[in-house]
Short mmCIF file of C-alpha atoms and ligand atoms in Angstrom, two decimals:
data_model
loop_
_atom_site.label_atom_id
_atom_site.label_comp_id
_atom_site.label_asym_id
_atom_site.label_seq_id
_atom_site.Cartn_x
_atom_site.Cartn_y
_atom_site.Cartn_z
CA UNK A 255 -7.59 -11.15 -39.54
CA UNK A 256 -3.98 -9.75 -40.49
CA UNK A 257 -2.84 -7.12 -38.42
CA UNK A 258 0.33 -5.13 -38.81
CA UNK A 259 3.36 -6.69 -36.96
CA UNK A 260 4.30 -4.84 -33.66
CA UNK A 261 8.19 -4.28 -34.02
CA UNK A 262 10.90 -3.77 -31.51
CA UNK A 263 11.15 -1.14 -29.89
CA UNK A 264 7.30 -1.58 -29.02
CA UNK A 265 6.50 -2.34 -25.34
CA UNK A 266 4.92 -5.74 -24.52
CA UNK A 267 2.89 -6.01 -21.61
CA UNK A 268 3.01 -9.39 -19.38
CA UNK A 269 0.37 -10.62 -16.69
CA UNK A 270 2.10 -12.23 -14.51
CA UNK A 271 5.86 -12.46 -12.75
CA UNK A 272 6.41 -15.79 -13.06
CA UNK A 273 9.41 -18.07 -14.35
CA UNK A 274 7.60 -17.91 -17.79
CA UNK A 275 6.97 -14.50 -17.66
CA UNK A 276 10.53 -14.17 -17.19
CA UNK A 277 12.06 -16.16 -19.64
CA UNK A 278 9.52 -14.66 -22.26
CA UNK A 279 10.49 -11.21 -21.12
CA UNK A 280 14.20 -11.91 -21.66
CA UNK A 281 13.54 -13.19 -24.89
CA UNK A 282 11.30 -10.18 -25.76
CA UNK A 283 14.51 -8.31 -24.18
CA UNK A 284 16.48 -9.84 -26.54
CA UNK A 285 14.80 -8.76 -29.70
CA UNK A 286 15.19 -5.03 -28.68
CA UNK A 287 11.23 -4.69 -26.87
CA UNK A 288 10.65 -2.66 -24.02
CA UNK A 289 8.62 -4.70 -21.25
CA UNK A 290 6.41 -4.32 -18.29
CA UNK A 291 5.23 -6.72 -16.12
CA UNK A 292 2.17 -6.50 -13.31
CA UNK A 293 2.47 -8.65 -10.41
CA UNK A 294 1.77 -8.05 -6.67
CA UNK A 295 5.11 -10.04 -5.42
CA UNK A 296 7.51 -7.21 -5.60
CA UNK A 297 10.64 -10.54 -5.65
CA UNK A 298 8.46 -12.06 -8.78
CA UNK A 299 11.03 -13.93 -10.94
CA UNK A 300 10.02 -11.58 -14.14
CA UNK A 301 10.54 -7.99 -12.02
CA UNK A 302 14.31 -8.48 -12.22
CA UNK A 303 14.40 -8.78 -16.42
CA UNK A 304 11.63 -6.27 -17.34
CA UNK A 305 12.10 -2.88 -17.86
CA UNK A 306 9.52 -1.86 -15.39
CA UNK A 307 7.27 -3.84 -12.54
CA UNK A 308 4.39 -3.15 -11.61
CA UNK A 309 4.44 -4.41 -8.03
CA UNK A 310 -0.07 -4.50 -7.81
CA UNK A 311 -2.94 -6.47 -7.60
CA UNK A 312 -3.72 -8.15 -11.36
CA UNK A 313 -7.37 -6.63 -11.46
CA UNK A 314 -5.35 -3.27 -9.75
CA UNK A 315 -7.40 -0.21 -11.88
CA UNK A 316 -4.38 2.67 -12.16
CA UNK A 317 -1.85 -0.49 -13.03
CA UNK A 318 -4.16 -1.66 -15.65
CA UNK A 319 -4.31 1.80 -17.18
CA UNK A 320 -0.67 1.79 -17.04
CA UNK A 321 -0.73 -1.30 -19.35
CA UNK A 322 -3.21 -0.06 -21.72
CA UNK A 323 -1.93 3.39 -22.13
CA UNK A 324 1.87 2.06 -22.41
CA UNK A 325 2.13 -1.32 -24.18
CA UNK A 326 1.13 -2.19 -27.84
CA UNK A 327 0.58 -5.91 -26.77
CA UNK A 328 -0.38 -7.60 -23.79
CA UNK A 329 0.23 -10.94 -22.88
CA UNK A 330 0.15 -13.50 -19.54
CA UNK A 331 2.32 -16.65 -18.67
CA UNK A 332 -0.32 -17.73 -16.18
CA UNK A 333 -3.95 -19.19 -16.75
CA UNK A 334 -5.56 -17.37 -13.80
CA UNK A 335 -5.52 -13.65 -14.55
CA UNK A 336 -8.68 -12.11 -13.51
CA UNK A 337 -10.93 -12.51 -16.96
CA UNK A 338 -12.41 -8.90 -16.14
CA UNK A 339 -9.01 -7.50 -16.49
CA UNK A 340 -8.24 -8.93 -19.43
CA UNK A 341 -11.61 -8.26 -20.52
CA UNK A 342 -10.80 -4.39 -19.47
CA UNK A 343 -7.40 -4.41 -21.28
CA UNK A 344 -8.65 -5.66 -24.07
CA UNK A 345 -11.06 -2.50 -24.87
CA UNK A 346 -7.86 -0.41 -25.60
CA UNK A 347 -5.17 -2.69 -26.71
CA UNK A 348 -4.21 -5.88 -27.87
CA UNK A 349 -4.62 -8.69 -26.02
CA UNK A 350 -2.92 -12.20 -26.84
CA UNK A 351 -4.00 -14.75 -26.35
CA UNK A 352 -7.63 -13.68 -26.34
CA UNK A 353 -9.79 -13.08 -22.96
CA UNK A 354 -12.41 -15.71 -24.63
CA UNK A 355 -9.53 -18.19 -24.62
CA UNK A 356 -7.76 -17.62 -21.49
CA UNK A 357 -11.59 -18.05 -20.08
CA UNK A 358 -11.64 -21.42 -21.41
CA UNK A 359 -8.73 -22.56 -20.11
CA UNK A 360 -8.94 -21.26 -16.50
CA UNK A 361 -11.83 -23.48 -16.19
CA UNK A 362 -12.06 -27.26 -16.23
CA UNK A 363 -15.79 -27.17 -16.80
CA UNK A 364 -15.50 -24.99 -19.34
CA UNK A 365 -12.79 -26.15 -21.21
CA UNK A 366 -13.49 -29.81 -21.43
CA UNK A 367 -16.91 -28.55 -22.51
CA UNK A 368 -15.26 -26.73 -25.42
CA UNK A 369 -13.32 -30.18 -26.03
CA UNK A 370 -16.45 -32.01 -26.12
CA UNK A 371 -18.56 -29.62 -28.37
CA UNK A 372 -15.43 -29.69 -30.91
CA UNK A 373 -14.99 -33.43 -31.06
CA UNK A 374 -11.74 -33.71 -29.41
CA UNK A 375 -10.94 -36.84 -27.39
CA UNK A 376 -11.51 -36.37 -23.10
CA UNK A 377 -11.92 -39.29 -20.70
CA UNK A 378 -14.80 -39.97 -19.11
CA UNK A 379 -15.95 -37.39 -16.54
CA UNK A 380 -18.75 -35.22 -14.89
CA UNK A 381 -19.14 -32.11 -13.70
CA UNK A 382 -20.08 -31.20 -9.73
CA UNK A 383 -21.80 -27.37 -8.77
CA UNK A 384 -23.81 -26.26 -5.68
CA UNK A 385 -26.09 -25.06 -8.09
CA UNK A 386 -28.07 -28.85 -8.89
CA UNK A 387 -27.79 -31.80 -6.49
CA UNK A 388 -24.69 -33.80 -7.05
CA UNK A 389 -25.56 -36.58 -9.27
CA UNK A 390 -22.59 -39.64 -9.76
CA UNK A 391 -22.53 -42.24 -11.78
CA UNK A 392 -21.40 -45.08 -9.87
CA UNK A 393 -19.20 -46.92 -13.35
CA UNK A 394 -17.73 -43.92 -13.24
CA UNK A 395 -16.07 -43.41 -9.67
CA UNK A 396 -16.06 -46.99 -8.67
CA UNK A 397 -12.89 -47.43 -10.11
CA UNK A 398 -11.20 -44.70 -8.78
CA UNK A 399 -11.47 -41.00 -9.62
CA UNK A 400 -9.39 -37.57 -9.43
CA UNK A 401 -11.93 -34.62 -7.92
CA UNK A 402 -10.31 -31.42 -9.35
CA UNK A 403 -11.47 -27.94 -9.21
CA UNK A 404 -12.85 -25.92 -11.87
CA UNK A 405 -10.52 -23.29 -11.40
CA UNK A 406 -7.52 -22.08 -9.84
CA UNK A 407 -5.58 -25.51 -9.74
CA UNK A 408 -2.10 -26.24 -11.21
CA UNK A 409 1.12 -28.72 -9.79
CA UNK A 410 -1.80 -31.21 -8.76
CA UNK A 411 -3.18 -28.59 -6.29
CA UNK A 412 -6.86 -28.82 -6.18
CA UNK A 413 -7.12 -32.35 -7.10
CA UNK A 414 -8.52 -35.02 -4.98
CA UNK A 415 -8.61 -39.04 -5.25
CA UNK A 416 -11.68 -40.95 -4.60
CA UNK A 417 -13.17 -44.34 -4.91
CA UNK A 418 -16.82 -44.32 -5.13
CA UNK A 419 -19.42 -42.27 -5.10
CA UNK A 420 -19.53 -41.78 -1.24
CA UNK A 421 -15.62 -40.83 -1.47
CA UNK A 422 -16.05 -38.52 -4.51
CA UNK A 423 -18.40 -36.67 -2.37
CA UNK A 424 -16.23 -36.55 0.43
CA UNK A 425 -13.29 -35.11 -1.74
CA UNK A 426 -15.41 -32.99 -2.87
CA UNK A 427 -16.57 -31.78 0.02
CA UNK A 428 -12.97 -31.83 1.17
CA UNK A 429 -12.31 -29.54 -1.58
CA UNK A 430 -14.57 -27.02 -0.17
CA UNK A 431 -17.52 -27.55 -2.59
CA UNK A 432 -16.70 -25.45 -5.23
CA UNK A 433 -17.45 -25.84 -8.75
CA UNK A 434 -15.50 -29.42 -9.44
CA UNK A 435 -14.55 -31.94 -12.44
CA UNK A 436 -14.74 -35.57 -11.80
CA UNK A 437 -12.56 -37.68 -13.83
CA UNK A 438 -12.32 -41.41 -14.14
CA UNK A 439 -8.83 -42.11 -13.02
CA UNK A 440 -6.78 -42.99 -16.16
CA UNK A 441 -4.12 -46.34 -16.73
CA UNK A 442 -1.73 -43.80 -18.40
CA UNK A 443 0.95 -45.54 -20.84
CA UNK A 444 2.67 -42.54 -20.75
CA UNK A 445 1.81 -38.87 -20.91
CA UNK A 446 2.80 -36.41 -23.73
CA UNK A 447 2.52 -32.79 -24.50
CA UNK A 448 1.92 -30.70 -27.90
CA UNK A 449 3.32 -27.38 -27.69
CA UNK A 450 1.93 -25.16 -30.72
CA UNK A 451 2.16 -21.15 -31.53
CA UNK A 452 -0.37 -19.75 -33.75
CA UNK A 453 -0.44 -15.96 -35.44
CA UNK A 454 -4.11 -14.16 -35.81
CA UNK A 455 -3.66 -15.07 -39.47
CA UNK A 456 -3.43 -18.39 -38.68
CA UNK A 457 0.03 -20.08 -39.06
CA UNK A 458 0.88 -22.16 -36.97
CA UNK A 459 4.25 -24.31 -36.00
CA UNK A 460 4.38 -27.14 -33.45
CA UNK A 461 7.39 -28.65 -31.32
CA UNK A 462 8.15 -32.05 -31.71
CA UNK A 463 6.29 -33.69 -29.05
CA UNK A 464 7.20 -34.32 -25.42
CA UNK A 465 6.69 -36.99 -22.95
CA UNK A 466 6.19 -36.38 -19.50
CA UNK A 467 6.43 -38.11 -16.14
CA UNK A 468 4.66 -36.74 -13.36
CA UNK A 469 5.44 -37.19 -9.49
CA UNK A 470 2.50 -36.38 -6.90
CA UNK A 471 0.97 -34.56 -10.21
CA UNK A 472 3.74 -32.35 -10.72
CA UNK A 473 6.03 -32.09 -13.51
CA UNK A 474 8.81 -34.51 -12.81
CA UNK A 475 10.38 -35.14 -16.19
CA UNK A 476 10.35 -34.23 -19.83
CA UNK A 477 12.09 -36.23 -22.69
CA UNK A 478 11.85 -34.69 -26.29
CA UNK A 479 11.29 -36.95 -28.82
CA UNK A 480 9.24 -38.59 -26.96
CA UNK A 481 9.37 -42.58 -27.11
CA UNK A 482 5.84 -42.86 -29.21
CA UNK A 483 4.86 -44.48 -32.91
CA UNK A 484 5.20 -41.64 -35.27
CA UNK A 485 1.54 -41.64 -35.98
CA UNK A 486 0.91 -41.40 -32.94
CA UNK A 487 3.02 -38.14 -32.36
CA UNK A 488 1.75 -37.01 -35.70
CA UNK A 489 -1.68 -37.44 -34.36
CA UNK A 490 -0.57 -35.95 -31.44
CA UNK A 491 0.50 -32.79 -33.05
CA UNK A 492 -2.27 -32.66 -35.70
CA UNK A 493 -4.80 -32.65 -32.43
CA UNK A 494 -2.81 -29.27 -31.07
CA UNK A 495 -3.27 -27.68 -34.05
CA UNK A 496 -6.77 -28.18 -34.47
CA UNK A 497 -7.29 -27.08 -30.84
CA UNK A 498 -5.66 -24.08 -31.17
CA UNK A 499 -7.76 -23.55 -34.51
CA UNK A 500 -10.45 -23.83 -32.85
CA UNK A 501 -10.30 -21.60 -30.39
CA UNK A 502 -8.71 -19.05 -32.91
CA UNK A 503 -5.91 -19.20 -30.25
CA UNK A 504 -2.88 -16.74 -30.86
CA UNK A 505 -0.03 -16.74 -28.87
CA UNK A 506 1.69 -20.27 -27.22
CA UNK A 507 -0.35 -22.84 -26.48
CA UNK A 508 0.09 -26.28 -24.79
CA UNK A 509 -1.81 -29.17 -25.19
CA UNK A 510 -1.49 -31.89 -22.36
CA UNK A 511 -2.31 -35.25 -23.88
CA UNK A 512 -2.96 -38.97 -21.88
CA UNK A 513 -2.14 -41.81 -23.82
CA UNK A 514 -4.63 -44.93 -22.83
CA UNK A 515 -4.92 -47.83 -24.52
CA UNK A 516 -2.67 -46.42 -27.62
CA UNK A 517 -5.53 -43.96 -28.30
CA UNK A 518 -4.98 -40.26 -27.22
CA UNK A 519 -7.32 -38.29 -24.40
CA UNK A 520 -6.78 -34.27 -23.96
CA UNK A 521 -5.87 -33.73 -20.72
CA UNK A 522 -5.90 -30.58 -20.23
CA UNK A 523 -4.87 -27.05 -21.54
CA UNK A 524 -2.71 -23.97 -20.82
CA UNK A 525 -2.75 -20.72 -22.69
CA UNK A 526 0.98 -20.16 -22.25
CA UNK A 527 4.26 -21.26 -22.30
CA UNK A 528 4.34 -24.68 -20.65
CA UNK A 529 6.95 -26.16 -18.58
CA UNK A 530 7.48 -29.17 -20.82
CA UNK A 531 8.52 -27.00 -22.94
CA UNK A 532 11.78 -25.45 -21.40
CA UNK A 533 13.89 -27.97 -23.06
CA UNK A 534 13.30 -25.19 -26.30
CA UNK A 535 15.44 -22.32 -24.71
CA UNK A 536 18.55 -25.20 -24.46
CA UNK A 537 17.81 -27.58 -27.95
CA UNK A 538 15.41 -25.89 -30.38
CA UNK A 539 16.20 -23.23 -33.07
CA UNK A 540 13.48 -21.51 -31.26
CA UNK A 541 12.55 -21.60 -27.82
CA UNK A 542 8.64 -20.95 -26.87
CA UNK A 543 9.52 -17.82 -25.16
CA UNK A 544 10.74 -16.12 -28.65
CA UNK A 545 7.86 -17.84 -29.77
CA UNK A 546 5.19 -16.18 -28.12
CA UNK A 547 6.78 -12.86 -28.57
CA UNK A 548 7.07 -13.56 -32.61
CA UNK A 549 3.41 -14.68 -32.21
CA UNK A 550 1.65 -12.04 -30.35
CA UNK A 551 3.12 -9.39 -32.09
CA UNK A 552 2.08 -11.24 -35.74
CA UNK A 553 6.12 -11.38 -36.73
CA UNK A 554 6.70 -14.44 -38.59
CA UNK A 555 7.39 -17.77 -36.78
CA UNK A 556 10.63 -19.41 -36.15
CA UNK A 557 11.68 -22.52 -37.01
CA UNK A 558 10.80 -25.35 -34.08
CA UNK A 559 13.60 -27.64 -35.26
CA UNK A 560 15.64 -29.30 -32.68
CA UNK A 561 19.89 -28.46 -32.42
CA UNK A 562 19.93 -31.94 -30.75
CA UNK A 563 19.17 -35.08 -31.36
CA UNK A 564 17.47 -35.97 -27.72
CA UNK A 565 16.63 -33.70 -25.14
CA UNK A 566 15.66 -34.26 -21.52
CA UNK A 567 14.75 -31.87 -18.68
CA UNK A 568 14.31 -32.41 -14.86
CA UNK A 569 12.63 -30.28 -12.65
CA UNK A 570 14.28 -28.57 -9.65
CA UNK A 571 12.03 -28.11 -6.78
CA UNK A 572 12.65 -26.57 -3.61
CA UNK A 573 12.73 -30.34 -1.70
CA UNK A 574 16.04 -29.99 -3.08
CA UNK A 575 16.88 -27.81 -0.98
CA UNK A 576 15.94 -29.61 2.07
CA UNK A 577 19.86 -29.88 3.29
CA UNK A 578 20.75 -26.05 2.29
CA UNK A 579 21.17 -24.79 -0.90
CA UNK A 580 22.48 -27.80 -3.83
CA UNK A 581 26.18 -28.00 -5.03
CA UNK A 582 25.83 -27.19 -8.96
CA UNK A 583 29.58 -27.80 -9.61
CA UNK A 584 28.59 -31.28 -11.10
CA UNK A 585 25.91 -29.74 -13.23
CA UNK A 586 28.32 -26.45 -14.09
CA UNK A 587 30.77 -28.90 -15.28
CA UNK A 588 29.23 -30.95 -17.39
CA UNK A 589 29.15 -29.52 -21.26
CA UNK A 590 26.27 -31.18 -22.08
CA UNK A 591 24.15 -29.93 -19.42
CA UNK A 592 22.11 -26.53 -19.13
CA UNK A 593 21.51 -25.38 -15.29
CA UNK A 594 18.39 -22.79 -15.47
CA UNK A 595 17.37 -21.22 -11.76
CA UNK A 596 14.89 -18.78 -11.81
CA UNK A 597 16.01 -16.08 -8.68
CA UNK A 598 13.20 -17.63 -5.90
CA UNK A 599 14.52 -16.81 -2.65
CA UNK A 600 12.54 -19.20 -0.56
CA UNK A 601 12.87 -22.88 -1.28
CA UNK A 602 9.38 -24.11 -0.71
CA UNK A 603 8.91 -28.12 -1.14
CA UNK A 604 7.01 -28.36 -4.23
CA UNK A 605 7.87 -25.32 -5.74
CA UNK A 606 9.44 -25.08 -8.92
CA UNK A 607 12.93 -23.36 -7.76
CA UNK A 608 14.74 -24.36 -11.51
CA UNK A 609 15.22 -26.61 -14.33
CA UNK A 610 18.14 -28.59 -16.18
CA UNK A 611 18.72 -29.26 -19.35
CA UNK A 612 20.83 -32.26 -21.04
CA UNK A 613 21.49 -33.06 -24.77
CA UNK A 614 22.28 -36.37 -26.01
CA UNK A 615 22.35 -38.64 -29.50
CA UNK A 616 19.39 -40.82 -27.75
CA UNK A 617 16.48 -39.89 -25.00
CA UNK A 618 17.40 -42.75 -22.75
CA UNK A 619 20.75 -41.53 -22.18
CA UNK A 620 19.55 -37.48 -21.65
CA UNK A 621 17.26 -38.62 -19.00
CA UNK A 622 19.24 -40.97 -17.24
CA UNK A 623 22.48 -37.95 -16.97
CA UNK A 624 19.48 -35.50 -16.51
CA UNK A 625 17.99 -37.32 -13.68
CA UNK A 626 21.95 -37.93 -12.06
CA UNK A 627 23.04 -34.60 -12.40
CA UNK A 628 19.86 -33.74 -9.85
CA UNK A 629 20.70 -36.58 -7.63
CA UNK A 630 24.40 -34.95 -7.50
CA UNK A 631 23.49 -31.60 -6.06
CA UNK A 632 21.73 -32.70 -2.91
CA UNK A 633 24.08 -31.90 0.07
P1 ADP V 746 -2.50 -29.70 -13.16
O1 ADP V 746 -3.28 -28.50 -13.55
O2 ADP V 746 -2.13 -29.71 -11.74
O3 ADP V 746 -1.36 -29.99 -14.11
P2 ADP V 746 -3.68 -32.12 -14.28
O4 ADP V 746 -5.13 -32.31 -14.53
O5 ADP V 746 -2.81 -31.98 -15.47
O6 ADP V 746 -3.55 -30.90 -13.29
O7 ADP V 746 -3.18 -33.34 -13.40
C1 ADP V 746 -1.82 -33.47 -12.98
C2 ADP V 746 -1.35 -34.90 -13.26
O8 ADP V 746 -2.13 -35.83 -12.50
C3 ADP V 746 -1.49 -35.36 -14.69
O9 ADP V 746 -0.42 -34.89 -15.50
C4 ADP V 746 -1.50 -36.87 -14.52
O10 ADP V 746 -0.20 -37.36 -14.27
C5 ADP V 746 -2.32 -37.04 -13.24
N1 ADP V 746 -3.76 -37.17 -13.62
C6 ADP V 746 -4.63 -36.16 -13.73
N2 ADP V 746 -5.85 -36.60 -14.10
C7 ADP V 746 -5.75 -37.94 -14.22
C8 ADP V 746 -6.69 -38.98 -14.58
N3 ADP V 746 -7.97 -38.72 -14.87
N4 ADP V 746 -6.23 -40.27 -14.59
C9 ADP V 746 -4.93 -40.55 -14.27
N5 ADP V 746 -4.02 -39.61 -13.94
C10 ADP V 746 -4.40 -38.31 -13.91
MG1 MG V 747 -1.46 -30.57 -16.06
#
C-alpha cells in the first residue's frame, strides 16, 4: 500500500518515554516535526525533548484521544504497550509499526511461533501455560535451559536457568507460572544483530551488522562490523529482511541473531529501535532514530552507510555509579569518542544510565578504547 508521506510540520506521536523514544524524538525534532509523547513517569528521558508529555497511564482513555485527535502518526520505542491501545489508536490514525506486529513481538510464544510457521531458523524450545499440564522433554532441558516469560521481559529480566526437567519446573514455578518459553541453552560463538527499516511500500535498508556481547543477559558491548564471514553477515541481513517482510513490518526493526555451530538461530525480536544500534547516531549517514521517523511517515530512506571504518559502543549502567557520579573528563577529551547520557536521575545497578561511542580504522582497537574509556570514569 503507498500512502502519502507525512511531512514536517506534522505531529508524531510516541508510546513510550524512554532513551529511544528520546533520541527518536530529537531526531523527529530535528526534521522540523512537532512531537508528543505518553508516559506515566513525569522524569521519562523523552518528556524533556518533546514538545508535549503526556505524563498518564499507556492504556489512559482522554491521553489516548489526545494522540489520535493530535498526531498524524503514532509510533512506540518499547515492545510492551498495551495491544488494546494500540489497537484503539489505530481506529483513527496511523499506527507504525502495526498493532498485529507489536503483538508478535511482545510475546515469546507468539513470536517464535510466527518464526516457526515462516521457516526462519529458532533453537530448540517448548512452550509452558497453566492452561495444559506441563509436558518436558527431558533432551531438551538436560543440558541446561533458559525459562523466560512470554511477555514483559527485557535486560535478561524474566529469564531463568535450569538443568532438567525437575529444575525447569522449579524456575518456572519460580517465575510465578505464567505463560513461559523454554529454550535449550545455546554454545553461542558470538551473538549478532540485524537492524532493518522498512516503508508500507516495502523498501527496505539494513545496517551493517553488529556483534554483541552480553553480561548477566544485558547488553554489554556492540562492535560494528562485526568480526563474521561475509556470507554469513549477508545471510544475516538477508534473514532481517525477510522477517520484516513477513510481518509486513514498517517502521525499525531489530533482529537478534545466535550464531551456533556457524549456522544462524533468531533469537529474538524488537519492534523498535534497538540498543545495538546506537553506534548509528555517532558513525552512520543515518542513525535508526531518523530512520524510523523517515519510515513511519513513508519519506524515503536514508542511506545506512557507515562515516567510519569500525565502530564500538559500551553500555553505561548505573553500577557505574556505585562510587558517586563517573568523571567523564577522559571520555570528553578524547576526539574519537562520543559520550551519550540520557537525563536518569537515579542510578539503579542494571539500568541503562548512557552509552559511548568510539570510532576507529579496525573493531579491535574501538572496543578495546571503548571498553577503557568506561573503566576510566569509575571514581
Ligand atoms: P532479553 O529480552 O532480556 O534481551 P534474550 O532472550 O535476548 O532476552 O536473552 C538475553 C541474553 O541471554 C541473550 O542475548 C543471550 O546472551 C543469552 N541467552 C538467551 N537465550 C539463550 C539461549 N537459549 N542459549 C544461550 N544464551 C542465551
Ligand atoms: Mg535480547
Amino acid at each position: 500500500m503507498t500512502r502519502r508521506a507525512i511531512v514536517p510540520p506534522a505531529t508524531i506521536g510516541m508510546l513510550g518515554g524512554g532513551q529511544l523514544g528520546r533520541y527518536a524524538l530529537m531526531a523527529a525534532a530535528t526534521m522540523g516535526y512537532r512531537t508528543i509523547v505518553l508516559d506515566p513517569d513525569p522524569s521519562a528521558p523523552a518528556g524533556v525533548v518533546a514538545n508535549e508529555h503526556l505524563v498518564a497511564p499507556f492504556d489512559d482513555p482522554a491521553a489516548l484521544r489526545r494522540l489520535s485527535f493530535d498526531c498524524d502518526v503514532v509510533t512506540t520505542e518499547f515492545e510492551n504497550p498495551p495491544a488494546a491501545a494500540l489497537d484503539e489508536l489505530a481506529a483513527t490514525v496511523l499506527v507504525a509499526p502495526a498493532p498485529a506486529a507489536v503483538r508478535i513481538a511482545q510475546d515469546r510464544i507468539a513470536e517464535k511461533a510466527f518464526l516457526v510457521d515462516n521457516g526462519f531458523p529458532v533453537g530448540r524450545y517448548s512452550t509452558l501455560s497453566d492452561a495444559v499440564e506441563p509436558e518436558i522433554d527431558p533432551s531438551l532441558v538436560d543440558g541446561g535451559a533458559i525459562v523466560k516469560t512470554a511477555r514483559l521481559g527485557y535486560d535478561g529480566k524474566g529469564q531463568c536457568s535450569a538443568t532438567g526437567v525437575a529444575g525447569t519446573l522449579a524456575a518456572w514455578a519460580q517465575l510465578g507460572g505464567v505463560a513461559c518459553v523454554v529454550e535449550e541453552r545455546l554454545i553461542l560463538q558470538t551473538e549478532l544483530s540485524v537492524i532493518v527499516a522498512r516503508t508500507s511500500d516495502g523498501r527496505i535498508e539494513a545496517w551493517p551488522v553488529a556483534e554483541n556481547l552480553h553480561v548477566d543477559g544485558i547488553l554489554d558491548l556492540t562492535v560494528v562490523p562485526a568480526a563474521v564471514s561475509r556470507k554469513l553477515a549477508d545471510r544475516a541481513v538477508g534473514l532481517a529482511m525477510a522477517i520484516a517482510d513477513a510481518l509486513d513490518y514498517v517502521g525499525v526493526l531489530a533482529v537478534e541473531l545466535f550464531v551456533v555451530d556457524d549456522q544462524l538461530l533468531v533469537n529474538e525480536l524488537a519492534p523498535r529501535p534497538h540498543n545495538s544500534g546506537h553506534w548509528t547516531l555517532d558513525a552512520c549517514m543515518t542513525s535508526q532514530f531518523e530512520q524510523q521517523v523517515r519510515a513511519v511517515c513513508g519519506l524515503g530512506l536514508g542511506s545506512t552507510a557507515m562515516t567510519a571504518p569500525s565502530v564500538a559502543m559500551v553500555n553505561l549502567l548505573g553500577d557505574l555509579w556505585s562510587g558517586g557520579s563517573p568523571d567523564w573528563s577522559v571520555v570528553l577529551a578524547d576526539p574519537n569518542a562520543k559520550l551519550h547520557l540520557y537525563g536518569k536521575s537515579e542510578a539503579r545497578p542494571g539500568r541503562k544510565m548512557g552509552h559511548l561511542t568510539v570510532t576507529s580504522e579496525v573493531g579491535p582497537a574501538a572496543a578495546a578504547r571503548a571498553l577503557e574509556l568506561r573503566s576510566a570514569v569509575v571514581r
